[in-house]
XYZ file of C-alpha atoms in Angstrom:
722
model
C 0.000 0.000 0.000
C 1.409 3.440 -0.860
C 2.544 5.436 2.143
C -0.180 7.536 3.707
C -3.042 5.668 1.998
C -5.226 3.295 4.012
C -7.313 0.889 1.972
C -9.746 -1.779 3.109
C -8.045 -4.158 5.504
C -11.008 -5.805 7.116
C -12.028 -9.333 7.901
C -15.593 -10.523 8.065
C -16.394 -12.230 11.346
C -18.443 -15.414 11.747
C -22.198 -15.324 11.928
C -25.063 -17.744 12.035
C -28.437 -18.236 10.406
C -31.503 -17.784 12.586
C -35.231 -18.078 12.274
C -37.187 -14.887 11.779
C -38.291 -14.680 15.408
C -34.896 -15.489 16.834
C -33.063 -13.107 14.558
C -35.349 -10.175 15.241
C -35.272 -10.996 18.963
C -31.505 -10.512 18.911
C -31.956 -6.724 18.754
C -34.030 -4.231 20.681
C -37.691 -4.571 19.702
C -38.635 -0.987 20.531
C -36.802 2.081 19.201
C -38.058 4.032 22.207
C -35.788 2.009 24.480
C -32.876 3.807 22.830
C -34.326 7.312 23.126
C -32.792 9.764 25.590
C -33.411 13.473 25.119
C -30.305 15.378 24.118
C -31.611 18.686 25.502
C -29.176 21.527 24.928
C -26.513 19.216 23.480
C -28.461 19.002 20.224
C -27.254 22.026 18.317
C -26.002 22.793 14.823
C -22.567 21.308 15.494
C -24.099 18.086 16.801
C -26.483 17.831 13.873
C -23.800 18.336 11.219
C -21.453 15.795 12.815
C -23.963 12.920 12.892
C -23.121 9.841 10.816
C -25.383 9.443 7.787
C -26.380 5.913 6.784
C -27.398 4.834 3.267
C -27.077 1.972 0.747
C -27.862 -0.944 3.069
C -27.069 -4.367 1.529
C -27.483 -7.922 2.859
C -24.894 -10.579 1.977
C -25.885 -13.736 0.024
C -25.564 -15.907 3.149
C -27.547 -13.466 5.292
C -24.805 -13.190 7.896
C -23.615 -9.688 7.079
C -25.075 -6.295 6.349
C -22.999 -3.586 4.709
C -23.963 0.071 4.921
C -22.447 3.304 3.625
C -21.668 5.751 6.421
C -20.955 9.398 5.588
C -19.375 11.964 7.891
C -17.701 15.332 7.390
C -14.090 15.257 6.259
C -11.421 16.523 8.631
C -11.519 19.988 7.061
C -15.349 20.005 6.814
C -15.239 20.771 3.087
C -16.982 17.581 1.947
C -18.772 14.455 3.118
C -16.615 11.317 3.172
C -18.247 7.895 2.943
C -16.886 4.576 4.218
C -18.365 1.079 4.214
C -19.192 -0.598 7.517
C -20.261 -4.132 8.347
C -23.240 -4.742 10.634
C -24.248 -8.055 12.192
C -27.952 -8.752 11.530
C -27.974 -11.113 14.525
C -26.740 -8.261 16.743
C -24.081 -10.560 18.244
C -21.016 -8.706 16.930
C -20.408 -4.963 17.091
C -20.341 -3.069 13.797
C -16.896 -2.533 12.328
C -15.449 -0.439 9.548
C -14.431 -2.164 6.306
C -12.867 0.601 4.203
C -10.515 3.405 5.138
C -9.375 5.392 2.119
C -9.268 9.161 2.324
C -11.314 9.379 -0.893
C -14.153 7.254 0.512
C -16.252 4.406 -0.897
C -19.848 3.985 -2.069
C -22.278 1.794 -4.070
C -21.612 -1.527 -2.260
C -22.909 -4.761 -3.832
C -22.229 -8.408 -3.072
C -21.038 -11.151 -5.407
C -22.394 -14.680 -4.783
C -19.339 -15.754 -2.740
C -19.703 -12.806 -0.374
C -17.039 -10.651 -2.015
C -17.937 -6.987 -1.950
C -17.644 -4.709 -4.965
C -17.799 -0.958 -4.530
C -16.868 2.343 -6.158
C -14.048 4.604 -4.989
C -11.631 7.289 -6.149
C -8.829 5.726 -4.054
C -5.456 5.413 -5.835
C -5.057 2.450 -8.161
C -2.114 0.060 -8.471
C 1.254 1.798 -8.217
C 3.117 2.516 -11.431
C 6.755 1.552 -11.947
C 9.258 3.831 -10.134
C 10.540 6.819 -12.084
C 14.125 7.860 -12.657
C 14.599 8.911 -9.048
C 13.038 5.732 -7.700
C 9.858 7.472 -6.576
C 6.352 6.051 -6.948
C 3.638 8.651 -7.408
C 0.138 7.367 -6.785
C -2.715 9.805 -7.262
C -6.401 9.252 -6.579
C -8.650 8.649 -9.559
C -10.519 11.686 -10.818
C -13.765 9.691 -10.668
C -14.960 6.592 -8.835
C -13.889 3.230 -10.321
C -14.692 -0.406 -9.499
C -13.015 -2.263 -6.610
C -13.447 -5.657 -4.943
C -12.962 -6.635 -1.289
C -12.672 -10.445 -0.801
C -15.244 -12.145 1.417
C -12.555 -13.305 3.821
C -11.207 -9.770 4.178
C -7.831 -8.357 3.247
C -6.801 -5.716 0.756
C -9.231 -4.439 -1.869
C -8.117 -4.674 -5.487
C -9.038 -2.565 -8.476
C -11.186 -4.298 -11.115
C -12.239 -1.812 -13.791
C -11.210 1.835 -14.055
C -13.101 3.756 -16.743
C -11.485 7.157 -17.258
C -14.868 8.816 -16.781
C -15.634 6.757 -13.665
C -18.778 4.828 -12.776
C -22.000 6.328 -11.446
C -23.906 3.256 -10.266
C -23.533 -0.524 -10.155
C -25.371 -3.720 -9.306
C -24.618 -7.465 -9.287
C -26.291 -10.765 -10.139
C -27.490 -13.080 -7.366
C -25.916 -16.299 -8.636
C -23.235 -15.112 -11.076
C -20.196 -12.861 -10.909
C -21.708 -10.356 -13.319
C -21.406 -6.664 -12.475
C -23.454 -4.108 -14.407
C -22.559 -0.446 -14.170
C -23.280 2.958 -15.643
C -20.172 4.748 -16.909
C -19.683 7.987 -18.895
C -17.933 7.239 -22.224
C -17.001 9.462 -25.157
C -19.333 8.765 -28.122
C -17.785 6.465 -30.688
C -15.234 4.935 -28.288
C -15.258 1.146 -28.864
C -13.203 0.423 -25.723
C -12.406 2.093 -22.423
C -8.843 2.574 -23.619
C -10.106 4.401 -26.707
C -12.200 6.582 -24.416
C -9.121 7.405 -22.334
C -7.075 8.238 -25.448
C -9.754 10.628 -26.661
C -9.979 12.282 -23.273
C -6.205 12.750 -23.075
C -6.213 14.302 -26.543
C -8.793 16.897 -25.435
C -6.826 17.678 -22.291
C -3.504 17.926 -24.101
C -5.055 20.328 -26.591
C -6.636 22.391 -23.818
C -10.126 21.826 -25.249
C -13.080 22.113 -22.890
C -15.729 23.081 -25.456
C -18.766 20.842 -25.983
C -20.814 20.720 -29.177
C -24.487 19.974 -28.508
C -26.769 18.575 -31.188
C -29.905 17.808 -29.190
C -31.953 18.963 -26.200
C -31.517 18.833 -23.226
C -27.923 19.876 -22.548
C -27.888 19.971 -18.733
C -28.987 17.761 -15.864
C -29.323 18.891 -12.227
C -25.765 20.166 -11.637
C -23.736 19.398 -14.771
C -23.687 19.784 -18.528
C -24.302 16.646 -20.594
C -21.019 16.137 -22.342
C -18.613 15.577 -23.802
C -19.104 12.046 -22.456
C -22.479 10.299 -22.328
C -23.765 7.569 -20.019
C -23.240 4.002 -21.237
C -24.350 0.695 -19.721
C -21.480 -1.758 -19.159
C -21.319 -5.353 -17.938
C -18.329 -7.433 -16.864
C -17.811 -10.916 -15.438
C -15.368 -10.890 -12.510
C -13.001 -13.937 -12.559
C -12.976 -16.288 -9.556
C -9.179 -16.271 -9.603
C -7.952 -12.974 -8.201
C -4.754 -13.283 -10.232
C -6.660 -13.555 -13.514
C -7.093 -10.329 -15.510
C -10.536 -8.770 -15.580
C -11.906 -8.801 -19.140
C -12.841 -5.640 -20.978
C -16.431 -4.753 -19.999
C -19.034 -5.139 -22.725
C -20.714 -1.893 -23.692
C -24.376 -2.888 -23.862
C -25.462 0.482 -25.253
C -22.619 1.759 -27.470
C -25.097 3.944 -29.346
C -26.434 5.540 -26.153
C -26.924 8.891 -27.933
C -27.996 10.597 -24.722
C -30.812 8.182 -23.889
C -29.422 7.516 -20.421
C -28.255 11.071 -19.779
C -31.732 12.571 -19.503
C -32.869 10.182 -16.753
C -32.962 11.215 -13.098
C -31.182 7.948 -12.419
C -30.596 4.970 -14.669
C -32.557 2.093 -13.170
C -31.075 -1.300 -13.968
C -30.828 -4.828 -12.589
C -29.259 -8.167 -13.547
C -31.070 -11.486 -13.757
C -29.818 -13.991 -11.148
C -27.905 -16.009 -13.769
C -26.051 -12.880 -14.874
C -27.058 -13.279 -18.514
C -29.440 -10.344 -18.883
C -29.384 -6.725 -17.776
C -32.722 -4.892 -17.680
C -32.429 -1.109 -17.764
C -34.497 2.029 -18.240
C -33.803 3.732 -21.585
C -35.369 7.026 -22.631
C -36.787 7.983 -26.002
C -35.789 11.425 -27.292
C -38.110 11.373 -30.302
C -40.725 13.689 -28.772
C -39.503 16.109 -26.109
C -43.033 16.748 -24.889
C -43.564 13.064 -24.065
C -40.599 11.807 -22.002
C -41.108 8.078 -22.615
C -38.837 5.659 -20.732
C -38.927 1.970 -21.670
C -37.566 -1.182 -20.075
C -34.928 -2.772 -22.323
C -33.371 -6.230 -21.831
C -29.703 -6.577 -22.867
C -27.977 -9.906 -23.491
C -24.628 -9.771 -21.679
C -22.995 -12.389 -23.951
C -23.667 -10.858 -27.371
C -24.983 -7.367 -26.610
C -28.335 -7.875 -28.336
C -31.353 -6.098 -26.905
C -35.128 -6.310 -26.697
C -37.499 -3.518 -25.730
C -39.934 -4.997 -23.215
C -42.465 -2.177 -22.909
C -44.635 -0.560 -25.607
C -43.484 3.060 -25.329
C -46.595 4.056 -23.427
C -45.235 5.346 -20.115
C -42.190 6.153 -18.013
C -40.748 3.082 -16.283
C -38.401 3.199 -13.288
C -36.593 0.980 -10.771
C -36.604 -2.412 -12.541
C -35.992 -5.414 -10.270
C -35.517 -8.940 -11.671
C -37.315 -11.832 -9.955
C -35.312 -14.608 -8.242
C -36.183 -17.065 -11.026
C -35.306 -14.572 -13.770
C -38.767 -14.724 -15.370
C -40.184 -11.320 -14.432
C -39.290 -7.725 -13.799
C -41.067 -5.605 -11.211
C -40.908 -1.878 -11.936
C -42.671 1.416 -11.376
C -44.850 2.536 -14.279
C -45.757 6.205 -14.485
C -48.379 7.240 -16.999
C -47.784 10.679 -18.443
C -50.231 13.360 -17.455
C -51.495 16.394 -19.338
C -52.507 19.838 -18.097
C -55.861 18.505 -16.910
C -54.906 15.042 -15.669
C -52.142 14.239 -13.198
C -49.525 11.607 -13.913
C -50.098 8.344 -12.031
C -47.691 5.724 -10.700
C -48.378 2.005 -10.440
C -46.353 -1.050 -9.452
C -45.945 -3.077 -12.643
C -44.993 -6.707 -13.413
C -43.420 -7.459 -16.796
C -42.795 -10.910 -18.272
C -39.171 -10.963 -19.456
C -39.945 -13.366 -22.276
C -43.149 -11.929 -23.708
C -43.116 -8.338 -22.455
C -46.669 -8.768 -21.169
C -47.342 -6.473 -18.216
C -49.922 -6.059 -15.488
C -50.620 -3.983 -12.397
C -49.237 -5.783 -9.354
C -51.430 -3.938 -6.849
C -54.542 -2.718 -8.704
C -56.430 -1.887 -5.521
C -53.721 0.241 -3.893
C -54.089 4.027 -4.158
C -50.406 4.665 -3.513
C -47.383 6.360 -5.118
C -45.018 3.355 -5.139
C -41.244 3.134 -5.557
C -38.175 0.911 -5.057
C -39.626 -2.581 -5.677
C -37.594 -5.438 -4.158
C -38.362 -9.141 -4.536
C -38.812 -11.586 -1.683
C -36.234 -14.412 -1.881
C -38.858 -16.984 -2.930
C -40.370 -14.741 -5.608
C -43.895 -14.844 -4.195
C -43.976 -11.214 -3.119
C -42.551 -7.791 -3.907
C -41.654 -5.310 -1.192
C -41.921 -1.623 -2.057
C -42.012 1.853 -0.527
C -44.675 4.540 -0.614
C -45.667 7.610 1.364
C -48.843 7.067 3.364
C -50.542 9.567 5.669
C -47.339 11.304 6.691
C -45.158 8.208 6.903
C -42.651 6.694 4.485
C -44.020 3.178 4.684
C -42.813 -0.247 3.567
C -45.281 -2.648 1.933
C -45.491 -6.242 0.754
C -47.647 -7.199 -2.215
C -48.458 -10.830 -2.963
C -47.657 -11.446 -6.639
C -50.477 -13.934 -7.179
C -53.343 -12.184 -5.367
C -52.317 -8.509 -5.393
C -53.002 -8.249 -1.651
C -50.985 -5.389 -0.133
C -49.756 -5.431 3.469
C -48.181 -2.493 5.268
C -45.205 -3.771 7.255
C -44.696 -0.813 9.570
C -47.113 1.843 10.769
C -44.755 4.620 11.849
C -41.577 6.384 10.819
C -39.950 6.395 7.406
C -38.257 3.360 5.853
C -35.755 3.041 3.006
C -33.095 0.761 1.498
C -35.075 -2.486 1.781
C -32.794 -5.544 1.776
C -34.503 -8.905 2.417
C -32.673 -11.695 4.220
C -31.999 -14.515 1.727
C -33.803 -17.082 3.923
C -36.927 -14.924 4.064
C -36.723 -14.420 7.827
C -36.575 -10.613 7.799
C -36.430 -7.487 5.707
C -33.593 -5.210 6.736
C -33.945 -1.491 6.186
C -32.957 1.968 7.314
C -35.626 3.582 9.459
C -35.873 7.071 10.907
C -38.368 9.428 12.523
C -38.550 13.181 12.963
C -36.685 12.665 16.245
C -34.244 9.870 15.394
C -31.754 9.756 12.498
C -31.638 6.615 10.287
C -30.870 3.338 12.019
C -30.436 -0.213 10.735
C -33.535 -2.243 11.585
C -35.162 -5.582 10.895
C -38.811 -5.853 9.857
C -41.093 -8.852 9.902
C -41.637 -9.652 6.192
C -45.247 -10.828 6.524
C -46.901 -9.254 9.586
C -49.139 -6.226 9.110
C -47.951 -3.135 11.003
C -45.395 -5.285 12.755
C -42.646 -4.418 15.183
C -39.215 -3.096 14.319
C -35.932 -4.420 15.745
C -33.087 -1.924 15.984
C -29.751 -3.494 15.024
C -26.490 -2.021 16.379
C -24.900 0.146 13.700
C -22.235 2.867 13.378
C -24.887 5.475 14.128
C -26.611 3.632 16.959
C -25.362 5.817 19.816
C -26.093 9.014 17.924
C -29.500 7.883 16.728
C -30.430 6.479 20.130
C -30.035 9.827 21.839
C -32.496 11.411 19.454
C -33.419 15.086 19.308
C -35.397 17.105 21.873
C -38.323 18.472 19.865
C -41.545 16.583 20.473
C -43.583 15.566 17.434
C -47.348 15.575 17.078
C -49.835 15.311 14.226
C -52.188 18.189 13.403
C -54.943 18.324 10.793
C -56.398 21.338 9.040
C -59.486 21.505 6.865
C -59.573 22.923 3.358
C -62.569 24.942 2.204
C -64.015 21.833 0.527
C -63.581 19.754 3.694
C -60.428 17.893 2.622
C -58.258 16.950 5.595
C -54.783 18.533 5.377
C -52.273 16.660 7.501
C -49.129 18.153 8.996
C -46.413 17.330 11.506
C -45.763 19.801 14.309
C -42.387 19.796 16.056
C -42.472 21.593 19.414
C -39.396 22.804 21.299
C -38.841 21.823 24.910
C -40.765 24.031 27.295
C -43.410 25.186 24.831
C -46.695 25.697 26.679
C -49.685 27.987 26.907
C -47.696 30.056 29.394
C -44.617 30.097 27.174
C -45.812 29.753 23.563
C -43.182 29.148 20.890
C -42.741 31.176 17.703
C -43.735 29.181 14.616
C -41.830 28.493 11.389
C -43.606 26.854 8.423
C -41.599 24.479 6.197
C -43.132 23.967 2.721
C -41.805 20.799 1.056
C -40.327 20.552 -2.438
C -41.202 18.221 -5.256
C -43.971 19.203 -5.521
C -44.725 15.472 -5.657
C -43.528 14.577 -2.181
C -44.476 14.597 1.473
C -43.221 15.582 4.904
C -43.009 12.090 6.294
C -42.208 11.163 9.871
C -38.554 10.738 8.957
C -35.200 12.386 9.523
C -34.326 15.180 7.102
C -30.695 16.067 6.458
C -31.321 19.156 4.345
C -34.227 20.832 6.144
C -34.196 19.532 9.695
C -36.887 20.976 11.996
C -35.027 19.790 15.086
C -32.264 22.331 14.471
C -34.873 25.080 14.730
C -36.625 23.398 17.671
C -33.322 23.388 19.560
C -33.284 27.153 18.988
C -36.769 27.495 20.535
C -38.936 27.514 17.396
C -41.929 25.320 16.711
C -41.985 24.001 13.146
C -45.041 22.901 11.175
C -44.592 20.614 8.152
C -47.793 20.690 6.061
C -48.795 18.313 3.261
C -51.069 20.381 0.995
C -52.544 19.451 -2.369
C -49.961 17.711 -4.580
C -48.530 15.804 -1.617
C -48.053 12.061 -1.997
C -49.377 9.565 0.516
C -52.988 10.720 0.400
C -54.183 9.103 -2.804
C -54.324 10.134 -6.448
C -57.112 12.624 -5.782
C -54.761 14.656 -3.581
C -52.201 14.810 -6.384
C -54.901 15.874 -8.837
C -55.984 18.712 -6.473
C -52.732 20.545 -7.131
C -51.861 19.405 -10.648
C -51.400 22.373 -12.963
C -52.785 24.788 -10.358
C -49.929 25.438 -7.963
C -51.333 28.803 -6.903
C -54.709 27.495 -5.777
C -55.255 24.430 -3.548
C -51.563 23.983 -2.562
C -51.579 27.579 -1.289
C -54.886 27.493 0.573
C -54.318 23.959 1.895
C -50.979 25.017 3.336
C -52.589 27.943 5.122
C -55.306 25.633 6.498
C -52.626 23.417 8.058
C -50.874 26.499 9.464
C -54.152 27.648 11.021
C -54.552 24.247 12.680
C -51.074 24.516 14.177
C -51.675 28.093 15.339
C -54.831 27.021 17.149
C -52.719 25.090 19.650
C -51.967 26.931 22.907
C -48.232 26.183 22.651
C -47.940 28.386 19.545
C -47.396 32.146 19.497
C -49.536 33.059 16.503
C -48.104 36.591 16.357
C -44.519 35.457 15.730
C -44.407 33.373 12.563
C -42.209 32.844 9.512
C -42.308 30.699 6.387
C -39.556 28.796 4.555
C -39.538 26.732 1.383
C -37.152 25.218 -1.148
C -37.691 24.285 -4.823
C -41.484 23.951 -5.110
C -41.542 25.111 -1.497
C -39.555 28.132 -2.684
C -42.175 28.766 -5.360
C -44.819 28.662 -2.642
C -42.747 30.960 -0.415
C -42.611 33.479 -3.274
C -46.340 33.113 -3.928
C -47.104 33.609 -0.230
C -44.942 36.746 -0.182
C -47.124 38.373 -2.843
C -50.494 37.272 -1.482
C -50.431 37.582 2.311
C -48.622 39.623 4.973
C -49.294 37.190 7.827
C -45.653 36.097 8.225
C -42.910 38.259 9.699
C -40.314 37.014 7.217
C -39.861 34.477 4.429
C -36.903 32.294 3.403
C -36.974 31.173 -0.244
C -34.398 28.617 -1.430
C -33.796 27.447 -5.035
C -37.124 28.993 -5.889
C -39.192 29.514 -9.037
C -40.158 33.118 -9.745
C -41.108 33.702 -13.399
C -42.415 30.493 -15.002
C -42.405 31.448 -18.671
C -38.699 32.272 -18.639
C -38.039 29.322 -16.342
C -39.311 26.929 -19.015
C -36.467 27.942 -21.324
C -33.648 27.843 -18.766
C -34.352 24.782 -16.608
C -32.643 21.531 -17.576
C -35.919 19.739 -18.389
C -38.313 22.422 -19.599
C -40.099 19.948 -21.858
C -41.278 17.934 -18.848
C -43.150 20.947 -17.477
C -45.401 20.914 -20.515
C -47.120 17.812 -19.150
C -48.586 20.020 -16.460
C -48.621 23.587 -17.769
C -49.093 22.968 -21.470
C -47.263 24.186 -24.568
C -45.948 27.675 -23.749
C -45.484 28.517 -27.423
C -49.170 28.020 -28.176
C -50.748 28.921 -24.842
C -48.516 30.406 -22.118
C -51.488 31.353 -19.930
C -50.774 28.939 -17.088
C -47.126 29.944 -16.912
C -48.034 33.613 -16.841
C -50.972 33.331 -14.452
C -49.072 31.257 -11.875
C -45.805 33.196 -11.798
C -45.158 34.693 -8.338
C -43.394 37.577 -10.112
C -46.787 39.011 -11.047
C -47.391 40.093 -7.446
C -43.970 41.616 -6.725
C -45.510 45.046 -6.157
C -47.559 43.622 -3.280
C -44.628 42.133 -1.341
C -44.032 43.767 2.033
C -42.499 40.835 3.925
C -38.694 40.738 4.406
C -37.179 37.900 2.341
C -33.983 35.875 2.411
C -33.170 34.525 -1.075
C -30.821 31.484 -1.248
C -29.481 29.880 -4.423
C -26.582 27.835 -5.788
C -24.779 28.717 -9.020
C -24.676 25.079 -10.184
C -28.419 24.554 -9.899
C -29.669 23.704 -13.384
C -33.070 22.381 -12.298
C -34.047 25.803 -10.950
C -31.395 27.982 -12.595
C -29.669 30.873 -10.850
C -31.489 33.183 -13.261
C -34.631 32.720 -11.150
C -32.843 34.036 -8.049
C -31.218 36.889 -9.958
C -34.564 38.017 -11.343
C -36.202 37.690 -7.909
C -33.376 39.583 -6.218
C -33.506 42.368 -8.783
C -37.276 42.678 -8.503
C -37.215 42.775 -4.685
C -34.583 45.486 -4.696
C -36.354 47.470 -7.402
C -39.523 47.415 -5.275
C -37.676 48.352 -2.097
C -38.408 45.076 -0.268
C -36.105 44.407 2.691
C -34.123 41.381 1.549
C -30.849 39.478 1.592
C -29.296 37.067 -0.926
C -27.193 34.104 0.248
C -25.303 32.860 -2.818
C -23.327 29.592 -3.067
C -21.024 29.513 -6.130
C -20.093 25.838 -5.526
C -23.502 24.313 -4.694
C -26.395 23.106 -6.825
C -30.075 22.529 -6.026
C -28.965 21.306 -2.621
C -26.340 22.542 -0.174
C -24.139 19.477 0.253
C -20.797 20.545 1.702
C -20.780 20.499 5.516
C -19.275 23.952 5.939
C -21.752 25.421 3.449
C -24.607 23.706 5.295
C -23.368 25.339 8.493
C -23.377 28.759 6.789
C -26.885 28.034 5.443
C -28.305 27.307 8.890
C -26.410 30.154 10.571
C -27.757 32.666 8.063
C -31.312 31.334 8.181
C -31.368 31.288 11.993
C -29.930 34.804 12.207
C -32.586 36.026 9.739
C -35.385 34.334 11.694
C -34.091 35.543 15.040
C -33.974 39.119 13.763
C -37.416 39.295 12.201
C -39.383 36.862 14.381
C -37.767 37.387 17.776
C -36.582 40.957 17.375
C -32.932 40.082 17.974
C -30.453 42.492 16.341
C -29.207 41.178 12.993
C -25.851 39.436 13.329
C -24.027 38.545 10.156
C -22.435 35.056 10.304
C -18.717 35.416 11.074
C -17.462 33.798 7.863
C -19.714 35.950 5.692
């Protein structure tokens, strides 16, 4: 190992198989037994230093769980992720598997228990130079590594010059499928590297675009494009890894335009099923399921070009694919999501859960293939479900909290997951795979001590009533000590999406507990457009952002203000993305809040259509702006700028291409032109989200100072580093 570089040097400990009851009994059966109030110790520093768990995976023998754990780097300039091993039987303490400074992500198991992952860590050392020195630099992008099942040093497998963005493995074969950016027309990864070096040597950074779109979230699409690769990893670690097969050499941007490329491998490793977009009609973003033969590269389109398919998951017998099917809406009819089953041989498809009025995602097969587990918001929770493939009967597995990263035990005894609440950060848990609204067993993990202490704000459910009688649910987080004698000031958080929900789960970007620790109550409303309340609730807000979403939100706020613990005279409102749109709309249509924070917000919708990275997708809801721009014009918050009297804090990142910086610049100019008291917090190195720990600290410090000044009357204090 090169000096100063620590790679994986871990050894998997022994473990044993258990029955479902015995295994789940090996861990605490009640998350509340871990909860101790942190009181004043929960502050911004504590929040930002918490370990963040994601990407939970269960090993083929069921004896090991691997989870990605992120924490701030030593200089707090980025998040660094390492892989940890967790014992599902709760007999062995969790231990760290990987140690590189660059971090590791995207873990996946091979059938023998070997672990593949992605990392920028330095590759094999080159031969010494003239002075006998060996210079080993990290990769510019993440490449593919393997850690043997018995432990030891990780070895590099495949290193595309453009890196890899995602990967998955087959259940019974050593096939690894991955998404990698490749220069168009490059027949091999070496040819791709040669072309890239030629551009660098010539000092060329220009990109020639020949189709729309040209950007995605935080980057421009080019000069490389996403390709789908597959490789078979040799059993013999001394054998060379073959050149990966490019399954989509003519990608032509069809993977670039996707939010994420969903793909899976059949258990025998012979077929990769992936989502592939059609660019023929920009106003109808069709995404099909395509099956690729790993041996010869041939392909078959499984779906009829009638919808947008996501998250394919191959059945244990390799006969079927479960996926999410989203029908495309129009300005008068909302899009709709269903859980879909596709026959891999015939392409025939059917609704797996025809009676469920849910917004499903992340299907995962049970080991015996008789059921599919999936996730969906439901009444303010992020719930896990089981649907029987034969009957279509749907069972909710857990009634509270928010669940993600489902990973079934191979013997069918449990479903492992990450679960959180509004008080407790994500923990590794085991769920009963068949019981309705069953118990949850907390499994010791790297974040157990942090998660167990929880956060001090108490959480309760409140319900408002819209003018038509529709119930509008919301979570209310109350600070310690809030009472009728000492009512707390209230801050409203409006969620983004707009297709989303404030579930009873931990939020890393907008965390109400940080404000509760400061003495604020926080209400989290789910107005029209929110998921988890049926298709009718989505339809209420579709294409009419300025109507029911606005009035529903205010109805939920009124319900919160009716509680004696709330000081109804000291209130503020905050929102990001769609929530930022709503914050801007509120600013022009009511003076009831003392101040407003608007983050990554939409301001002038007609111009937004031409600058956002996926303007064509907005036409599903607002129509063709070239023929009829009326909805864009009518629903732009900019129309009411002359009515704004409320002080506003505008926040935006330069690299945000979903809601471009032009929206913030126009908003900032308009506020200043109209003499509105305002501030603009600008992040030149952030995108739609604020991801770097030190930037997140600045974000919260600025927001809290702004709230304290306008809501509490505290003198404005500029954050020290600003």
